[in-house]
mmCIF file with all atom_site columns, C-alpha atoms in Angstrom:
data_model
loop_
_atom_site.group_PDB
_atom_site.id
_atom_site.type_symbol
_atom_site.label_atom_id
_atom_site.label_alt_id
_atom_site.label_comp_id
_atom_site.label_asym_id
_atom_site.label_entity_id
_atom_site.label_seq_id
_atom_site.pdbx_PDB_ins_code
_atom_site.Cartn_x
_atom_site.Cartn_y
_atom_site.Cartn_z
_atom_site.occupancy
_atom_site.B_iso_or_equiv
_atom_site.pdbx_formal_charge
_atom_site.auth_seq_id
_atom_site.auth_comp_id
_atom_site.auth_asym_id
_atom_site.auth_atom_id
_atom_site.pdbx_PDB_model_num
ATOM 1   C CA . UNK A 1 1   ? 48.833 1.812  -31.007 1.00 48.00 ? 1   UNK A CA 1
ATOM 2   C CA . UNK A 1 2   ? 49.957 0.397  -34.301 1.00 48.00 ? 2   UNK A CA 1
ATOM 3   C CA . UNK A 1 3   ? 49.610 4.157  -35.605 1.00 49.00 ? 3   UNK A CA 1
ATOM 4   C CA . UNK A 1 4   ? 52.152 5.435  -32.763 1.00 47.00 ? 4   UNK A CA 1
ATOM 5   C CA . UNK A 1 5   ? 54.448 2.745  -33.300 1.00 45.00 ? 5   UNK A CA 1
ATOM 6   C CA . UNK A 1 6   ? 54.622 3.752  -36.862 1.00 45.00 ? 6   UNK A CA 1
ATOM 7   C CA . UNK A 1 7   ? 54.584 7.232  -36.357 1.00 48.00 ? 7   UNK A CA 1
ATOM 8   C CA . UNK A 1 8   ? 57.620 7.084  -34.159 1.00 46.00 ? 8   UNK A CA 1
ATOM 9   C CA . UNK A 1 9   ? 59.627 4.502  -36.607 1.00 48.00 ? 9   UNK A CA 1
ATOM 10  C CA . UNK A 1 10  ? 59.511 7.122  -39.751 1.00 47.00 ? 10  UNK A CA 1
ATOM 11  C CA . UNK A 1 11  ? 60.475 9.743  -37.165 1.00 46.00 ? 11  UNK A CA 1
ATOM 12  C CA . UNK A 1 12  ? 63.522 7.254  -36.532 1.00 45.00 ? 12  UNK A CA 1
ATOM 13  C CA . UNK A 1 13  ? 63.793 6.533  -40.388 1.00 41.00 ? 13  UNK A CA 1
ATOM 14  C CA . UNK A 1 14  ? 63.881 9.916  -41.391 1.00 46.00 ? 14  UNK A CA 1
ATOM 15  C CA . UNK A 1 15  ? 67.075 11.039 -38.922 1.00 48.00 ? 15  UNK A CA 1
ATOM 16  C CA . UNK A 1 16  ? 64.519 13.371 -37.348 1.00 63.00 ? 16  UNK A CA 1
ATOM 17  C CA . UNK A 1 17  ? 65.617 11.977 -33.211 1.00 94.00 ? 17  UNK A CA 1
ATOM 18  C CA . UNK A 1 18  ? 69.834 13.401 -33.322 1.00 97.00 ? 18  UNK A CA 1
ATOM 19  C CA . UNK A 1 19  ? 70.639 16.755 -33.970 1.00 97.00 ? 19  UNK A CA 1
ATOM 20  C CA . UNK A 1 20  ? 71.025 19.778 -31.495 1.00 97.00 ? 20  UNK A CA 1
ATOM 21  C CA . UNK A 1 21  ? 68.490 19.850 -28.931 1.00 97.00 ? 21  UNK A CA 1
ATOM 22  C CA . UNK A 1 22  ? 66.924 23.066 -27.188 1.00 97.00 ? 22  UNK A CA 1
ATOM 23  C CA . UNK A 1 23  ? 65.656 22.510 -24.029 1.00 98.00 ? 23  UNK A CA 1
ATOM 24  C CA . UNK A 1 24  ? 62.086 23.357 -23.184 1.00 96.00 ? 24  UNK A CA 1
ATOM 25  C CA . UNK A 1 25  ? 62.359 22.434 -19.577 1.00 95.00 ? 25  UNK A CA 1
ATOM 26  C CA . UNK A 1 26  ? 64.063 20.014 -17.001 1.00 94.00 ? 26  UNK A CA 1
ATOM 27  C CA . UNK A 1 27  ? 62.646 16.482 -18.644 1.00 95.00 ? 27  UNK A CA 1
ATOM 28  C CA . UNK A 1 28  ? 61.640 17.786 -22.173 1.00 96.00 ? 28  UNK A CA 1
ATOM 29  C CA . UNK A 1 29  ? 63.990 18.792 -25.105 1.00 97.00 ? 29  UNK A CA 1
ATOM 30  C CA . UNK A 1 30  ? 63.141 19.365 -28.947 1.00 96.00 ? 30  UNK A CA 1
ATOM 31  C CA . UNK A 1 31  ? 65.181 18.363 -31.678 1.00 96.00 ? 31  UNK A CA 1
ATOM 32  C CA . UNK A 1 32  ? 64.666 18.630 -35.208 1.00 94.00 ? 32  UNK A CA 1
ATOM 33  C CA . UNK A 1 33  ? 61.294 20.717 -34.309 1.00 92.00 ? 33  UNK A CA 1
ATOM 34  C CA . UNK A 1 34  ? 60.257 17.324 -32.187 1.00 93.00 ? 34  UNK A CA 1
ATOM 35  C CA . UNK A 1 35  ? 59.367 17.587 -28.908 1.00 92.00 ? 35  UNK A CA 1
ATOM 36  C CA . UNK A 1 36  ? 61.174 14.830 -26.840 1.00 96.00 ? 36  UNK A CA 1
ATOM 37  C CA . UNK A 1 37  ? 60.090 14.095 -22.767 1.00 96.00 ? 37  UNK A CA 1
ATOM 38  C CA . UNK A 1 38  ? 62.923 12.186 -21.457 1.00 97.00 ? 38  UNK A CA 1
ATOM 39  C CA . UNK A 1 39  ? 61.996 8.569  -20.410 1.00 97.00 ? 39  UNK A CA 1
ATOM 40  C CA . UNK A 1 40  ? 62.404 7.675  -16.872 1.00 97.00 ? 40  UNK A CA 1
ATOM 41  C CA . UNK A 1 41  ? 62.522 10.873 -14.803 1.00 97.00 ? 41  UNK A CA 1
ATOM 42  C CA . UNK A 1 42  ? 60.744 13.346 -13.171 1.00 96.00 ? 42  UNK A CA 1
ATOM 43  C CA . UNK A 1 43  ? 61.979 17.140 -12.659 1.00 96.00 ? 43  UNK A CA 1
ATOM 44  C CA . UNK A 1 44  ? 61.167 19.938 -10.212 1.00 96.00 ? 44  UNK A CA 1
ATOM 45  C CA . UNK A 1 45  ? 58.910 21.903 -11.969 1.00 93.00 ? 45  UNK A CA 1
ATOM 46  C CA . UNK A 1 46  ? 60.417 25.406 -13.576 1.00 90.00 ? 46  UNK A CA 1
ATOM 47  C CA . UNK A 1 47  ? 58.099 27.297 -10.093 1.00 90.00 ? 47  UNK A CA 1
ATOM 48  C CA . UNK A 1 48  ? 59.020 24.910 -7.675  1.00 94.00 ? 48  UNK A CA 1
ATOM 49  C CA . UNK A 1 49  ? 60.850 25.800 -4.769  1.00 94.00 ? 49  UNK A CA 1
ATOM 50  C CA . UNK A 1 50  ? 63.740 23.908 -2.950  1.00 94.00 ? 50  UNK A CA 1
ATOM 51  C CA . UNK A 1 51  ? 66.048 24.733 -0.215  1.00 94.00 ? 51  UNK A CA 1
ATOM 52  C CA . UNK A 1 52  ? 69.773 24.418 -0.655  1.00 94.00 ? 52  UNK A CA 1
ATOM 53  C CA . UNK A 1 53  ? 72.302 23.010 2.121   1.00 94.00 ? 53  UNK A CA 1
ATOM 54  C CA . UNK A 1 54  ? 71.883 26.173 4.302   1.00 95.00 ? 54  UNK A CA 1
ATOM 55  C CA . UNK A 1 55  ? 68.868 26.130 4.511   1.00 92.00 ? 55  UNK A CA 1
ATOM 56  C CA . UNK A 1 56  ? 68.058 28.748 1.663   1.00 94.00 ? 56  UNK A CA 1
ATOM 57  C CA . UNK A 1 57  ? 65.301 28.353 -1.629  1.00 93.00 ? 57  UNK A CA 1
ATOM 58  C CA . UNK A 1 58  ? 66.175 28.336 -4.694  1.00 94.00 ? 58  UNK A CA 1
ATOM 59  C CA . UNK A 1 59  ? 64.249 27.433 -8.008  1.00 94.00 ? 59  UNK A CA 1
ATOM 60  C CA . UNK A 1 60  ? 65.416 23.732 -8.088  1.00 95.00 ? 60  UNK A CA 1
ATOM 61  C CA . UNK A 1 61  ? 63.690 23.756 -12.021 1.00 95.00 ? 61  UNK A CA 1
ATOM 62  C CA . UNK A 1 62  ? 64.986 26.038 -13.407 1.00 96.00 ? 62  UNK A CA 1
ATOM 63  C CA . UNK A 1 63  ? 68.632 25.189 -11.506 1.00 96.00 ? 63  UNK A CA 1
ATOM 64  C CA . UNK A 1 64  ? 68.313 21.854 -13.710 1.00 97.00 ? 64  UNK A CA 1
ATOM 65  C CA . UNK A 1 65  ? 66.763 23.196 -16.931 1.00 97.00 ? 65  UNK A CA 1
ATOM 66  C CA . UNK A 1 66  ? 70.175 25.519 -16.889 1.00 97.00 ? 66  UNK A CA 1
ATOM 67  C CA . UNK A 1 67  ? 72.377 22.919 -16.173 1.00 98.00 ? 67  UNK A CA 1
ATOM 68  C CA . UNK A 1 68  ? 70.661 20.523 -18.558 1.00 98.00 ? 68  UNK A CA 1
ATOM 69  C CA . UNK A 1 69  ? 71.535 23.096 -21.034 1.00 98.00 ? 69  UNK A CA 1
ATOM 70  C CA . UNK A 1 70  ? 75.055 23.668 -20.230 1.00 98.00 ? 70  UNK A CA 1
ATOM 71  C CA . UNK A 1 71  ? 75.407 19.380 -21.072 1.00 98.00 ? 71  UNK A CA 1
ATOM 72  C CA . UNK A 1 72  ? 73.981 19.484 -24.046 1.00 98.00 ? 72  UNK A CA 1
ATOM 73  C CA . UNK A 1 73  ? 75.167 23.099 -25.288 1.00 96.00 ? 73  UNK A CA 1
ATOM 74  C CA . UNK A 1 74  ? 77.358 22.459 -28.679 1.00 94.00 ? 74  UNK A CA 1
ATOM 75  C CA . UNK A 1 75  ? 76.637 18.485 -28.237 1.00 96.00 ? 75  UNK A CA 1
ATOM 76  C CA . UNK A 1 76  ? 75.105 16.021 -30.826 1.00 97.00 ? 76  UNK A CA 1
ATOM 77  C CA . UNK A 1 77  ? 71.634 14.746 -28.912 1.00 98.00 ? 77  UNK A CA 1
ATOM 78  C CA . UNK A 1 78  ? 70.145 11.245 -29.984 1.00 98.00 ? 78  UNK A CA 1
ATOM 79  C CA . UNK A 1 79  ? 66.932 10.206 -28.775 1.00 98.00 ? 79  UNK A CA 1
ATOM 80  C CA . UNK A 1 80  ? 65.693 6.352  -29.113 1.00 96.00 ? 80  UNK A CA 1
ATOM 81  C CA . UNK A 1 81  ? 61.627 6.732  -28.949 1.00 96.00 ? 81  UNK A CA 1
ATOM 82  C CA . UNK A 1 82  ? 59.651 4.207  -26.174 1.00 94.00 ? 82  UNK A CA 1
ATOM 83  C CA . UNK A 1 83  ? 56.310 5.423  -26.626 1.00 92.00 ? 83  UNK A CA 1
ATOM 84  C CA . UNK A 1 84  ? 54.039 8.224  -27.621 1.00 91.00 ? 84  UNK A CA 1
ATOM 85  C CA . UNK A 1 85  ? 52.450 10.270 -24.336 1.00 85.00 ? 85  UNK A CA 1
ATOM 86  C CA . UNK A 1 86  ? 48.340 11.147 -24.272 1.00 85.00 ? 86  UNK A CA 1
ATOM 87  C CA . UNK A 1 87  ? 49.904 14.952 -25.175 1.00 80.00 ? 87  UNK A CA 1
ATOM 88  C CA . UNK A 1 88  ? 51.246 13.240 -28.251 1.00 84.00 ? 88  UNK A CA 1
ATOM 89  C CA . UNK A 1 89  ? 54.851 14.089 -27.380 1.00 82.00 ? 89  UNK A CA 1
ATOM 90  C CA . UNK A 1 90  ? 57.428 11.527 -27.849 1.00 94.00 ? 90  UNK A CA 1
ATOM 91  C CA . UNK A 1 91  ? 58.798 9.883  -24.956 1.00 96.00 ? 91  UNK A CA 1
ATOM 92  C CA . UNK A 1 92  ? 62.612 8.874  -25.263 1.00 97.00 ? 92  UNK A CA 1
ATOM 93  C CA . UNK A 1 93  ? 66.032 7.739  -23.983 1.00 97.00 ? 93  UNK A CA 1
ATOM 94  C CA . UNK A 1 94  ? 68.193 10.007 -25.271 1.00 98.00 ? 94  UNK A CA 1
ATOM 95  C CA . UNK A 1 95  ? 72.208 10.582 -25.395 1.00 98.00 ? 95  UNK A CA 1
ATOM 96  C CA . UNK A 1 96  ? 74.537 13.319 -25.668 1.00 98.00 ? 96  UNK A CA 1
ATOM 97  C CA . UNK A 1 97  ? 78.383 12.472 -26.376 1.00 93.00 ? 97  UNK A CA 1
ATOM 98  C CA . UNK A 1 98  ? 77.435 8.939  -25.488 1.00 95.00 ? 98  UNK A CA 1
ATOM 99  C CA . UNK A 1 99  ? 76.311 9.852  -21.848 1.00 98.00 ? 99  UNK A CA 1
ATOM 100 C CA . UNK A 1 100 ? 72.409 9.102  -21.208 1.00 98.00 ? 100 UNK A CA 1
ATOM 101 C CA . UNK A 1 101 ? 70.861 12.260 -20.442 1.00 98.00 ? 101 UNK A CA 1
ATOM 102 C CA . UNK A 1 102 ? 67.913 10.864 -17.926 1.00 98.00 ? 102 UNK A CA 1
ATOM 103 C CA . UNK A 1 103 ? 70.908 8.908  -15.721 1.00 98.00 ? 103 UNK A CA 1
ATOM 104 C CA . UNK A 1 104 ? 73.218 12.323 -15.987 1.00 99.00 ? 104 UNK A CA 1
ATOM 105 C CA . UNK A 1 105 ? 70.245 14.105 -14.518 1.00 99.00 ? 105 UNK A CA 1
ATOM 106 C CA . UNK A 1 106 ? 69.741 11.556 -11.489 1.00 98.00 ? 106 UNK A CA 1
ATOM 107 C CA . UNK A 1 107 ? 72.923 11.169 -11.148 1.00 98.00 ? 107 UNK A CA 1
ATOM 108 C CA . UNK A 1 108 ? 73.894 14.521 -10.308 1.00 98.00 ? 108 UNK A CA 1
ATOM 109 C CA . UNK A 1 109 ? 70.676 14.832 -8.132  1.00 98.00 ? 109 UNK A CA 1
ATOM 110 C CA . UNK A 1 110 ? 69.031 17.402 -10.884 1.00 98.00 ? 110 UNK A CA 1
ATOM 111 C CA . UNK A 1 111 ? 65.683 14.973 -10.984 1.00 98.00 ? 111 UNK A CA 1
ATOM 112 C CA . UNK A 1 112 ? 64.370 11.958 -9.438  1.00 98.00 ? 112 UNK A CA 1
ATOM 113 C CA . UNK A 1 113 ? 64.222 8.419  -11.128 1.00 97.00 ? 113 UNK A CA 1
ATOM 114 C CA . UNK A 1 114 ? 60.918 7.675  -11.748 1.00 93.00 ? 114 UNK A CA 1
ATOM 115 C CA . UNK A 1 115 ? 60.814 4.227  -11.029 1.00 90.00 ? 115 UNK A CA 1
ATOM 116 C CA . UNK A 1 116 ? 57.051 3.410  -12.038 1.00 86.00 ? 116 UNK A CA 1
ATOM 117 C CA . UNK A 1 117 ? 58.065 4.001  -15.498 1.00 87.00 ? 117 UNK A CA 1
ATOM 118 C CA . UNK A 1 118 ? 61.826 3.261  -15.687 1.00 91.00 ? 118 UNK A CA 1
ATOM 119 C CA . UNK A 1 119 ? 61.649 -0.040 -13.809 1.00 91.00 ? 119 UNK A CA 1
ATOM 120 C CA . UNK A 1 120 ? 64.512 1.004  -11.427 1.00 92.00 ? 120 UNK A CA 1
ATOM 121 C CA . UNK A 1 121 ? 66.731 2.083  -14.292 1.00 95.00 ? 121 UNK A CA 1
ATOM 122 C CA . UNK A 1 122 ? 67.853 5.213  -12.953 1.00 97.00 ? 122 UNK A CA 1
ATOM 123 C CA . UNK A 1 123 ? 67.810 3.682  -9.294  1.00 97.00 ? 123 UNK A CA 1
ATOM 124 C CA . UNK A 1 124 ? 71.906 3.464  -8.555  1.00 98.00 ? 124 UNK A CA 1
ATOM 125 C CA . UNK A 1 125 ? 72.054 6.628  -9.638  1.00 98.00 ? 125 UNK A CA 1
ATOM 126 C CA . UNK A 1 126 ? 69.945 8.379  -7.619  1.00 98.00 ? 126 UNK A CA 1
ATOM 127 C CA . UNK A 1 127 ? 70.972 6.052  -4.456  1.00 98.00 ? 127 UNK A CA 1
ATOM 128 C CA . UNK A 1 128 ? 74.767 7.449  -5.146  1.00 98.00 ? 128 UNK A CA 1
ATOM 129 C CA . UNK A 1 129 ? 73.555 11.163 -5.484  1.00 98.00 ? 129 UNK A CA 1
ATOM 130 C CA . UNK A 1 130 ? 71.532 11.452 -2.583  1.00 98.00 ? 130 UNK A CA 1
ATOM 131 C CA . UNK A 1 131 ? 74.772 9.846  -0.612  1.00 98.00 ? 131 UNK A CA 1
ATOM 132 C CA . UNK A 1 132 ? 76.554 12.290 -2.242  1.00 98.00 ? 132 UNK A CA 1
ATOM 133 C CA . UNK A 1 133 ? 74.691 15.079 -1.244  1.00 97.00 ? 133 UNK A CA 1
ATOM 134 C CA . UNK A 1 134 ? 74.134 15.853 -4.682  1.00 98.00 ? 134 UNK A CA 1
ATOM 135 C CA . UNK A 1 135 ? 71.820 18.667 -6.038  1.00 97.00 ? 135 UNK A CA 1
ATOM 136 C CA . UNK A 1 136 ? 68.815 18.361 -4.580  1.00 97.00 ? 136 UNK A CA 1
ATOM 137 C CA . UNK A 1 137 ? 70.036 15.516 -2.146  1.00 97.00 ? 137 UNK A CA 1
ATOM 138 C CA . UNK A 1 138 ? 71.945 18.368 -0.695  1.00 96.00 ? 138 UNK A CA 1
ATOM 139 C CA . UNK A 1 139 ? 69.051 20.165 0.860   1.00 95.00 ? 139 UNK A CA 1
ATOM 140 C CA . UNK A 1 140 ? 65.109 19.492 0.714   1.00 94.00 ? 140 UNK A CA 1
ATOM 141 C CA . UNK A 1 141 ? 62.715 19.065 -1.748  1.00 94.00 ? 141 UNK A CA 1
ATOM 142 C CA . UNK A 1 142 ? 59.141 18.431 -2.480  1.00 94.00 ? 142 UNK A CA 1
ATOM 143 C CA . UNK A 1 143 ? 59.054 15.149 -5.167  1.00 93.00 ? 143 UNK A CA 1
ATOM 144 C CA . UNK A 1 144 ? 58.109 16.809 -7.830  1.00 94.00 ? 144 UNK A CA 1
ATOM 145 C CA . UNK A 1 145 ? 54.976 14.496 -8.219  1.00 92.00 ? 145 UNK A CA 1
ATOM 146 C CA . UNK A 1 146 ? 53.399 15.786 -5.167  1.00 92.00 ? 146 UNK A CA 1
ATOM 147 C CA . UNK A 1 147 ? 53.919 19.027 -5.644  1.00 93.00 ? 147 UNK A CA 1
ATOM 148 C CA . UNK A 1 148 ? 52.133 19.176 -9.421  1.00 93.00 ? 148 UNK A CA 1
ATOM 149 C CA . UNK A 1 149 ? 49.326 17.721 -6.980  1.00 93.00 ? 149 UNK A CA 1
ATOM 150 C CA . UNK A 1 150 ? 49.581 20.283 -4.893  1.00 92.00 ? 150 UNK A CA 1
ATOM 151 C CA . UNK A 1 151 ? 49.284 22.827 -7.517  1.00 92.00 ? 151 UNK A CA 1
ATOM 152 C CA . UNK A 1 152 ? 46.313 21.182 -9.110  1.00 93.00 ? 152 UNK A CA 1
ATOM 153 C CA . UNK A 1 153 ? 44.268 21.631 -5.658  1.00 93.00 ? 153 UNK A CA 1
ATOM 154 C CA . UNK A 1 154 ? 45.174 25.051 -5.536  1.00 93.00 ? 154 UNK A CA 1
ATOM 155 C CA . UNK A 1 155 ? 47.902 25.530 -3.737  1.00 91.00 ? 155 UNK A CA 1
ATOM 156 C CA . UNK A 1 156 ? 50.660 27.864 -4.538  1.00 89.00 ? 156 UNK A CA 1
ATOM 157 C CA . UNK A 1 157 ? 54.260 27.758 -5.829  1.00 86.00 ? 157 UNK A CA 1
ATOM 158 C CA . UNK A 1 158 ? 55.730 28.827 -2.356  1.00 83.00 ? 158 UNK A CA 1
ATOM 159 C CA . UNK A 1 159 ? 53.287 26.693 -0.284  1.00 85.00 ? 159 UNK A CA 1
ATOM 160 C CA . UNK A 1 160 ? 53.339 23.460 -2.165  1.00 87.00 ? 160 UNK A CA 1
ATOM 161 C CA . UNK A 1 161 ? 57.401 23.587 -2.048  1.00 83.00 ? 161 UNK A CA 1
ATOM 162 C CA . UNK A 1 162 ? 57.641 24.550 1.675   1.00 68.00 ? 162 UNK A CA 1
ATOM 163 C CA . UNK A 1 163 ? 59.030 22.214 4.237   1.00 64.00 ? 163 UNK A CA 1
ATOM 164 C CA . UNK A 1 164 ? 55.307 20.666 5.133   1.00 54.00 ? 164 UNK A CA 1
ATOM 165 C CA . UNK A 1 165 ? 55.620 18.446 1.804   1.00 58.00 ? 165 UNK A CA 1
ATOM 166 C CA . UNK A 1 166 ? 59.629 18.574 1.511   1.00 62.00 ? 166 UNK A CA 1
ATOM 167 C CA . UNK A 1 167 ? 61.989 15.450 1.556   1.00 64.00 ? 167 UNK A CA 1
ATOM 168 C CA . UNK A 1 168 ? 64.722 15.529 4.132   1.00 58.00 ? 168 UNK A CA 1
#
């Protein structure tokens, strides 16, 4: 613990959390050649299917890894580390032109507030985008949690997404 804690300080120390950020996927970004998960939120996975207002799929990961990109193309990133994760990645809040990236992406119905590890942070936000009929809001959707569970029993991209384990 004390190790972590230190380890993430001199990443702090040495400027090594602001700087452009390339996005791996949906909920992970790396800046500085440090891989950042973003605190809070959870994300369709990059297979994961979801269906849009009419009814049709779409990949609902990759929909937000793009448009997570398109925010923080030509933008200054700064990430403020919470902890370490058992993959040793660095888990973060993180900011781009003063806008917090995890609340951008719940509020615009990209990804889902995780509220066991945000505490409800992220909770207004998602409330307003699923009124809104925002992103995924607008159709239906697996939670991303049970489908990775899904997947890890064997089940397949198409089946784990499909209406069977979809929110209205």
């Amino acid at each position: 613990m004390v190790l972590t804690m230190l380890a993430l300080f001199s990443i702090v120390l040495a400027g090594g959390l602001t700087g452009p950020a390339k996005v791996i996927s949906t909920d992970t970004l790396e800046i500085n050649r440090t891989r950042v998960r973003l605190w809070g939120i959870d994300a369709p996975d990059e297979t994961q299917m979801c269906r849009d207002i009419k009814g049709n799929p779409y990949q609902c990961g990759l929909r937000a890894a793009r448009d997570l990109e398109s925010f923080v193309e030509d933008r200054e990133v700064s990430c403020v580390p919470v902890l370490e994760d058992e993959c040793g990645r660095t888990i973060a809040t993180c900011s781009a032109g003063g806008t917090d990236i995890g609340e951008w992406l719940v509020r615009n119905g990209l990804v889902l507030d995780w509220k066991q590890y945000s505490r409800g942070r992220y909770y207004a936000a998602q409330r307003a985008a699923d009124r809104a009929g925002l992103g995924l809001w607008a159709g239906s959707f697996a939670v991303p949690w049970l489908y990775r569970a899904c997947i890890r029993l064997g089940g397949r991209p198409a089946s784990c997404s499909d209406d069977a384990n979809a929110h209205p």
